[in-house]
């Protein structure tokens, strides 16, 4: 049995610009329309609005045809960045768009994870921009979390005619699948047995770097790039990517975005340290021997690129209500609050590794 097949069409639905998606999928896989129903409230404004959806037939030889009509959300983030280059937009303007894309996408990924959904296919084609509004699409490769109870899943199973237990068991087998090779996390390349939130955020990190590198003209068929891995050499690709990331002072240059302004660099650095450091130590090299290593989520570091409260459990979030104008940080291993406008960003701040580096434009 082969996997799902989808066909997309740009259409007009009730005078609105829309996308029609027909999917022919195994009955043991999770319907994309069911995912959108799960995320409707928690990710409102961060995912496309669904105009219509449903099951066309219960089963045809082990497959189920379904349809989905959603709002048209624009073009892929890297193509959008490339278009800004063609329109002679400034680096400042594009960096602002990418910072916004990082924040909105990170928040969406975290909100989806909190209600029990893991995207698994974060790539430029699934992060769309229209009128500078960013939304995540392409939830057809997502799966339900098995380590937490997903509210309302039984009702969704009845609506979309799938067996919940069968879907959970089947979708776990696809955790090792490389959906978008250029943006796949290191641990997935190395064969981790179970994906989680960190893998989606790592993919987003590569998407953002790639999009800015595209604007800079540093991505192309004739240019060496860490974004073009060899599918037949997953371990080699992982090792090469670890090498590109291993030097904090030069990783932006390795990914084609050297010379970005300080504000953009601070966002990249926050993601970089959140994803690849633990207690100040670079840990990505350890993935080569332990691809299943669980990464600790440091909410203090995450506050540099997203609403870090979304990484906390409901109880933790309740204990850390952050007033407007403040951010979560870490001090001595304990979560604490500090006003964002009190942070020192001068060149003389020895606790600010970003400020000391001459590679960024002020």
CSV table of C-alpha atoms in Angstrom, one decimal:
chain,number,residue,atom,x,y,z
A,1,UNK,CA,0.0,0.0,0.0
A,2,UNK,CA,1.4,3.4,-1.0
A,3,UNK,CA,1.0,6.6,1.0
A,4,UNK,CA,-1.5,9.4,0.5
A,5,UNK,CA,-1.8,11.3,-2.8
A,6,UNK,CA,-3.0,14.9,-2.9
A,7,UNK,CA,-4.1,17.3,-5.6
A,8,UNK,CA,-4.3,21.1,-5.0
A,9,UNK,CA,-6.3,23.6,-7.1
A,10,UNK,CA,-6.6,27.4,-6.7
A,11,UNK,CA,-10.4,28.1,-6.7
A,12,UNK,CA,-13.0,30.6,-5.8
A,13,UNK,CA,-15.3,29.6,-3.0
A,14,UNK,CA,-18.3,31.8,-2.2
A,15,UNK,CA,-16.4,34.8,-3.8
A,16,UNK,CA,-13.4,34.1,-1.7
A,17,UNK,CA,-9.9,33.1,-2.9
A,18,UNK,CA,-9.4,29.5,-1.8
A,19,UNK,CA,-7.5,26.3,-2.2
A,20,UNK,CA,-9.2,23.0,-2.9
A,21,UNK,CA,-7.3,19.9,-1.9
A,22,UNK,CA,-8.4,16.3,-2.8
A,23,UNK,CA,-6.6,13.6,-0.9
A,24,UNK,CA,-6.6,9.8,-1.5
A,25,UNK,CA,-5.3,8.3,1.8
A,26,UNK,CA,-5.0,5.0,3.6
A,27,UNK,CA,-7.9,4.6,6.1
A,28,UNK,CA,-5.3,4.2,8.9
A,29,UNK,CA,-3.8,7.7,8.4
A,30,UNK,CA,-5.0,10.9,10.1
A,31,UNK,CA,-7.2,13.1,7.8
A,32,UNK,CA,-5.9,16.6,7.4
A,33,UNK,CA,-9.4,18.0,7.9
A,34,UNK,CA,-9.6,16.4,11.3
A,35,UNK,CA,-6.3,18.1,12.3
A,36,UNK,CA,-7.7,21.5,11.3
A,37,UNK,CA,-10.8,20.8,13.5
A,38,UNK,CA,-8.5,20.0,16.4
A,39,UNK,CA,-6.5,23.2,15.9
A,40,UNK,CA,-9.4,25.5,15.0
A,41,UNK,CA,-9.5,27.4,18.3
A,42,UNK,CA,-6.0,27.1,19.7
A,43,UNK,CA,-4.3,28.1,16.4
A,44,UNK,CA,-6.9,30.6,15.2
A,45,UNK,CA,-5.3,33.2,12.9
A,46,UNK,CA,-2.1,31.1,12.6
A,47,UNK,CA,-3.5,28.4,10.2
A,48,UNK,CA,-5.9,28.9,7.2
A,49,UNK,CA,-9.6,29.2,7.7
A,50,UNK,CA,-11.4,26.1,6.6
A,51,UNK,CA,-14.4,26.8,4.4
A,52,UNK,CA,-15.6,23.2,3.8
A,53,UNK,CA,-14.3,19.7,4.3
A,54,UNK,CA,-15.5,16.1,4.5
A,55,UNK,CA,-15.2,12.5,3.5
A,56,UNK,CA,-16.1,11.6,-0.1
A,57,UNK,CA,-16.4,7.9,0.5
A,58,UNK,CA,-15.8,5.7,3.6
A,59,UNK,CA,-13.4,3.3,1.9
A,60,UNK,CA,-12.1,2.3,-1.5
A,61,UNK,CA,-9.8,-0.7,-1.4
A,62,UNK,CA,-8.2,0.4,1.9
A,63,UNK,CA,-8.2,4.1,1.0
A,64,UNK,CA,-10.4,7.0,1.8
A,65,UNK,CA,-11.0,10.0,-0.5
A,66,UNK,CA,-11.4,13.3,1.4
A,67,UNK,CA,-11.6,17.0,0.4
A,68,UNK,CA,-10.6,20.2,2.0
A,69,UNK,CA,-11.3,23.8,1.0
A,70,UNK,CA,-9.3,26.5,2.8
A,71,UNK,CA,-8.5,30.1,2.4
A,72,UNK,CA,-5.7,31.0,0.0
A,73,UNK,CA,-2.7,32.0,2.2
A,74,UNK,CA,-0.2,33.3,-0.3
A,75,UNK,CA,3.3,32.1,-1.3
A,76,UNK,CA,6.1,30.1,0.3
A,77,UNK,CA,8.2,32.2,2.7
A,78,UNK,CA,11.4,31.6,0.6
A,79,UNK,CA,9.7,32.6,-2.6
A,80,UNK,CA,8.3,35.6,-0.9
A,81,UNK,CA,11.8,36.6,0.2
A,82,UNK,CA,13.1,36.1,-3.3
A,83,UNK,CA,10.3,38.4,-4.6
A,84,UNK,CA,11.3,41.1,-2.2
A,85,UNK,CA,14.9,40.9,-3.6
A,86,UNK,CA,13.4,41.4,-7.1
A,87,UNK,CA,11.4,44.3,-5.9
A,88,UNK,CA,14.5,46.0,-4.4
A,89,UNK,CA,13.2,45.8,-0.8
A,90,UNK,CA,15.7,46.5,2.0
A,91,UNK,CA,17.4,44.0,4.2
A,92,UNK,CA,15.7,45.6,7.2
A,93,UNK,CA,12.3,45.0,5.7
A,94,UNK,CA,12.9,41.4,4.8
A,95,UNK,CA,14.5,40.6,8.2
A,96,UNK,CA,11.4,42.1,9.9
A,97,UNK,CA,9.2,39.8,7.9
A,98,UNK,CA,11.3,36.7,8.7
A,99,UNK,CA,11.4,37.6,12.4
A,100,UNK,CA,7.6,37.8,12.3
A,101,UNK,CA,7.4,34.5,10.5
A,102,UNK,CA,9.6,32.9,13.1
A,103,UNK,CA,7.5,34.1,16.0
A,104,UNK,CA,4.1,33.3,14.5
A,105,UNK,CA,5.2,29.9,13.2
A,106,UNK,CA,6.9,29.0,16.5
A,107,UNK,CA,3.8,30.0,18.5
A,108,UNK,CA,1.6,28.0,16.1
A,109,UNK,CA,3.8,24.9,16.3
A,110,UNK,CA,3.9,25.1,20.1
A,111,UNK,CA,0.1,25.7,20.4
A,112,UNK,CA,-0.6,22.7,18.1
A,113,UNK,CA,1.7,20.5,20.2
A,114,UNK,CA,0.0,21.6,23.4
A,115,UNK,CA,-3.3,20.2,22.1
A,116,UNK,CA,-1.7,17.0,20.8
A,117,UNK,CA,-0.6,17.6,17.2
A,118,UNK,CA,2.9,17.4,15.7
A,119,UNK,CA,3.3,18.9,12.2
A,120,UNK,CA,6.4,16.9,11.0
A,121,UNK,CA,6.7,18.7,7.6
A,122,UNK,CA,7.9,22.2,8.4
A,123,UNK,CA,9.3,23.5,5.1
A,124,UNK,CA,9.1,26.8,3.1
A,125,UNK,CA,6.2,25.5,1.1
A,126,UNK,CA,4.1,25.1,4.3
A,127,UNK,CA,4.9,28.5,5.7
A,128,UNK,CA,2.9,30.9,3.6
A,129,UNK,CA,2.8,34.7,3.5
A,130,UNK,CA,0.1,36.9,2.1
A,131,UNK,CA,0.0,40.6,2.7
A,132,UNK,CA,2.8,40.1,5.2
A,133,UNK,CA,0.5,37.7,7.3
A,134,UNK,CA,2.1,34.3,8.0
A,135,UNK,CA,0.2,31.0,8.3
A,136,UNK,CA,1.2,27.4,8.5
A,137,UNK,CA,-0.4,24.9,6.1
A,138,UNK,CA,0.3,21.3,5.0
A,139,UNK,CA,-0.9,19.5,8.1
A,140,UNK,CA,-1.4,16.3,6.1
A,141,UNK,CA,1.8,14.7,7.4
A,142,UNK,CA,1.0,15.5,11.1
A,143,UNK,CA,0.3,13.0,13.8
A,144,UNK,CA,-1.3,12.9,17.2
A,145,UNK,CA,0.8,12.8,20.3
A,146,UNK,CA,0.8,9.5,22.1
A,147,UNK,CA,2.2,10.9,25.4
A,148,UNK,CA,-0.8,12.9,26.2
A,149,UNK,CA,-4.6,12.7,26.0
A,150,UNK,CA,-6.0,14.5,22.9
A,151,UNK,CA,-9.3,16.0,23.8
A,152,UNK,CA,-12.2,15.4,21.4
A,153,UNK,CA,-10.3,12.7,19.3
A,154,UNK,CA,-13.1,10.1,19.7
A,155,UNK,CA,-15.7,12.5,18.3
A,156,UNK,CA,-13.3,13.4,15.4
A,157,UNK,CA,-12.9,9.7,14.7
A,158,UNK,CA,-16.6,9.3,14.3
A,159,UNK,CA,-16.9,12.4,12.1
A,160,UNK,CA,-13.9,11.4,9.8
A,161,UNK,CA,-14.6,7.7,10.1
A,162,UNK,CA,-11.2,6.5,11.4
A,163,UNK,CA,-10.2,4.2,14.2
A,164,UNK,CA,-8.3,6.2,16.7
A,165,UNK,CA,-6.1,3.4,18.0
A,166,UNK,CA,-5.2,2.2,14.4
A,167,UNK,CA,-4.3,5.8,13.4
A,168,UNK,CA,-2.1,6.3,16.4
A,169,UNK,CA,-0.2,3.1,15.8
A,170,UNK,CA,0.1,3.7,12.0
A,171,UNK,CA,1.3,7.3,12.2
A,172,UNK,CA,4.1,6.5,14.7
A,173,UNK,CA,5.7,4.4,11.9
A,174,UNK,CA,6.1,7.6,9.8
A,175,UNK,CA,8.3,9.4,12.4
A,176,UNK,CA,11.4,8.3,10.6
A,177,UNK,CA,10.2,9.5,7.2
A,178,UNK,CA,12.1,12.5,5.8
A,179,UNK,CA,9.4,14.7,4.3
A,180,UNK,CA,11.4,17.8,3.4
A,181,UNK,CA,15.0,16.7,3.4
A,182,UNK,CA,16.6,20.2,3.2
A,183,UNK,CA,14.9,21.2,6.4
A,184,UNK,CA,14.8,17.9,8.4
A,185,UNK,CA,16.2,17.9,11.9
A,186,UNK,CA,19.6,16.2,12.6
A,187,UNK,CA,18.1,13.6,14.8
A,188,UNK,CA,15.5,12.5,12.2
A,189,UNK,CA,18.3,12.1,9.7
A,190,UNK,CA,20.0,9.9,12.2
A,191,UNK,CA,16.9,7.7,12.7
A,192,UNK,CA,15.3,8.9,15.9
A,193,UNK,CA,12.4,6.6,16.9
A,194,UNK,CA,10.1,9.4,17.9
A,195,UNK,CA,9.7,13.0,16.8
A,196,UNK,CA,8.7,15.9,19.1
A,197,UNK,CA,8.3,19.6,19.3
A,198,UNK,CA,12.0,20.3,19.1
A,199,UNK,CA,12.3,18.7,15.7
A,200,UNK,CA,9.6,20.9,14.2
A,201,UNK,CA,11.3,24.0,15.7
A,202,UNK,CA,14.6,22.9,14.3
A,203,UNK,CA,13.1,22.6,10.9
A,204,UNK,CA,11.7,26.1,11.3
A,205,UNK,CA,15.2,27.4,12.1
A,206,UNK,CA,16.5,26.0,8.8
A,207,UNK,CA,13.5,27.4,6.9
A,208,UNK,CA,14.2,30.9,8.3
A,209,UNK,CA,17.9,30.8,7.6
A,210,UNK,CA,17.2,29.5,4.1
A,211,UNK,CA,14.7,32.2,3.4
A,212,UNK,CA,17.1,35.0,4.4
A,213,UNK,CA,19.9,33.4,2.4
A,214,UNK,CA,17.6,33.3,-0.6
A,215,UNK,CA,17.0,37.0,-0.3
A,216,UNK,CA,20.8,37.5,0.0
A,217,UNK,CA,21.4,35.5,-3.2
A,218,UNK,CA,23.3,32.8,-1.4
A,219,UNK,CA,21.0,29.9,-2.3
A,220,UNK,CA,21.0,28.5,-5.8
A,221,UNK,CA,21.8,25.5,-8.0
A,222,UNK,CA,25.4,26.7,-8.5
A,223,UNK,CA,26.1,27.6,-4.9
A,224,UNK,CA,27.3,25.2,-2.2
A,225,UNK,CA,24.6,25.0,0.4
A,226,UNK,CA,23.9,23.2,3.7
A,227,UNK,CA,20.3,23.0,2.6
A,228,UNK,CA,20.9,20.3,-0.1
A,229,UNK,CA,21.6,17.0,1.7
A,230,UNK,CA,22.1,13.6,0.2
A,231,UNK,CA,19.2,11.4,0.9
A,232,UNK,CA,21.4,8.4,0.5
A,233,UNK,CA,23.8,9.5,3.2
A,234,UNK,CA,21.7,10.5,6.1
A,235,UNK,CA,24.4,10.1,8.7
A,236,UNK,CA,26.9,12.0,6.5
A,237,UNK,CA,24.4,14.8,6.0
A,238,UNK,CA,23.8,15.0,9.7
A,239,UNK,CA,27.5,15.2,10.5
A,240,UNK,CA,28.0,18.0,7.9
A,241,UNK,CA,25.1,20.0,9.4
A,242,UNK,CA,26.5,19.6,12.9
A,243,UNK,CA,29.8,20.9,11.5
A,244,UNK,CA,28.0,23.9,10.1
A,245,UNK,CA,26.5,24.6,13.5
A,246,UNK,CA,29.4,23.8,15.7
A,247,UNK,CA,31.0,27.2,15.7
A,248,UNK,CA,28.8,29.9,17.3
A,249,UNK,CA,30.8,32.7,15.7
A,250,UNK,CA,30.4,31.4,12.2
A,251,UNK,CA,27.3,29.4,11.8
A,252,UNK,CA,25.3,32.3,10.2
A,253,UNK,CA,28.0,32.6,7.6
A,254,UNK,CA,27.9,28.9,7.0
A,255,UNK,CA,24.1,29.2,6.2
A,256,UNK,CA,24.5,32.2,4.0
A,257,UNK,CA,23.2,35.0,6.2
A,258,UNK,CA,26.4,36.7,7.5
A,259,UNK,CA,25.9,40.4,7.8
A,260,UNK,CA,22.4,40.4,9.1
A,261,UNK,CA,21.5,43.1,11.5
A,262,UNK,CA,21.8,42.7,15.2
A,263,UNK,CA,18.1,42.3,15.8
A,264,UNK,CA,17.8,39.5,13.3
A,265,UNK,CA,21.0,37.8,14.6
A,266,UNK,CA,19.6,37.9,18.2
A,267,UNK,CA,16.5,36.0,17.0
A,268,UNK,CA,18.6,33.4,15.2
A,269,UNK,CA,21.0,33.1,18.1
A,270,UNK,CA,18.1,32.5,20.5
A,271,UNK,CA,16.8,29.6,18.3
A,272,UNK,CA,20.4,28.3,17.9
A,273,UNK,CA,21.0,28.1,21.6
A,274,UNK,CA,17.5,26.8,22.4
A,275,UNK,CA,17.9,23.9,19.9
A,276,UNK,CA,21.6,23.0,20.2
A,277,UNK,CA,22.8,23.9,23.7
A,278,UNK,CA,22.2,22.5,27.2
A,279,UNK,CA,23.6,24.3,30.2
A,280,UNK,CA,25.9,26.3,27.9
A,281,UNK,CA,27.3,23.3,26.2
A,282,UNK,CA,26.8,22.5,22.4
A,283,UNK,CA,25.1,19.1,22.3
A,284,UNK,CA,24.3,18.5,18.6
A,285,UNK,CA,27.4,16.4,18.3
A,286,UNK,CA,26.0,13.9,20.8
A,287,UNK,CA,23.1,13.2,18.4
A,288,UNK,CA,25.5,11.1,16.3
A,289,UNK,CA,25.7,8.5,19.1
A,290,UNK,CA,22.3,9.1,20.7
A,291,UNK,CA,19.7,10.2,18.1
A,292,UNK,CA,16.9,9.7,20.6
A,293,UNK,CA,18.4,12.2,23.1
A,294,UNK,CA,15.7,14.4,24.6
A,295,UNK,CA,16.4,18.1,24.5
A,296,UNK,CA,15.5,20.3,27.5
A,297,UNK,CA,13.3,23.3,26.6
A,298,UNK,CA,14.8,26.4,28.2
A,299,UNK,CA,11.9,28.9,28.3
A,300,UNK,CA,14.3,31.7,29.1
A,301,UNK,CA,16.2,31.2,25.8
A,302,UNK,CA,13.0,30.6,23.9
A,303,UNK,CA,11.7,34.0,24.9
A,304,UNK,CA,14.1,35.5,22.3
A,305,UNK,CA,12.1,34.2,19.4
A,306,UNK,CA,8.6,33.2,20.6
A,307,UNK,CA,6.0,33.4,23.4
A,308,UNK,CA,7.9,31.0,25.7
A,309,UNK,CA,4.9,30.5,28.0
A,310,UNK,CA,3.5,28.2,25.2
A,311,UNK,CA,6.3,25.7,26.1
A,312,UNK,CA,5.0,25.3,29.7
A,313,UNK,CA,2.4,23.0,31.0
A,314,UNK,CA,-0.9,24.7,32.0
A,315,UNK,CA,0.2,24.6,35.7
A,316,UNK,CA,3.6,26.0,34.9
A,317,UNK,CA,2.1,28.8,32.8
A,318,UNK,CA,-0.3,29.6,35.6
A,319,UNK,CA,2.6,30.0,38.0
A,320,UNK,CA,4.4,32.3,35.5
A,321,UNK,CA,1.9,34.9,34.4
A,322,UNK,CA,4.1,37.4,32.6
A,323,UNK,CA,2.9,41.0,32.6
A,324,UNK,CA,3.0,42.9,29.3
A,325,UNK,CA,6.5,44.2,28.6
A,326,UNK,CA,8.3,41.4,30.5
A,327,UNK,CA,9.8,38.2,29.4
A,328,UNK,CA,10.7,34.8,31.0
A,329,UNK,CA,14.4,34.2,31.6
A,330,UNK,CA,16.5,31.6,33.5
A,331,UNK,CA,18.6,32.5,36.6
A,332,UNK,CA,20.4,29.8,38.5
A,333,UNK,CA,18.2,27.1,37.1
A,334,UNK,CA,15.0,28.7,38.3
A,335,UNK,CA,12.4,30.4,36.2
A,336,UNK,CA,12.3,34.1,36.9
A,337,UNK,CA,11.0,37.4,35.4
A,338,UNK,CA,13.0,40.3,34.1
A,339,UNK,CA,11.8,43.4,32.2
A,340,UNK,CA,12.8,43.2,28.6
A,341,UNK,CA,13.8,46.9,28.5
A,342,UNK,CA,16.2,46.3,31.4
A,343,UNK,CA,18.4,43.8,29.4
A,344,UNK,CA,21.9,45.1,28.6
A,345,UNK,CA,22.7,45.0,25.0
A,346,UNK,CA,25.8,47.2,24.9
A,347,UNK,CA,29.2,46.0,23.5
A,348,UNK,CA,30.5,45.9,27.0
A,349,UNK,CA,28.0,43.4,28.3
A,350,UNK,CA,30.1,40.3,28.9
A,351,UNK,CA,26.9,38.2,29.5
A,352,UNK,CA,25.6,38.9,26.0
A,353,UNK,CA,27.5,36.7,23.5
A,354,UNK,CA,25.6,38.3,20.6
A,355,UNK,CA,26.7,41.9,21.3
A,356,UNK,CA,30.4,40.9,21.4
A,357,UNK,CA,30.5,39.6,17.8
A,358,UNK,CA,31.5,42.0,15.1
A,359,UNK,CA,29.8,39.9,12.4
A,360,UNK,CA,26.5,41.6,12.6
A,361,UNK,CA,25.5,45.0,11.3
A,362,UNK,CA,24.3,47.6,13.8
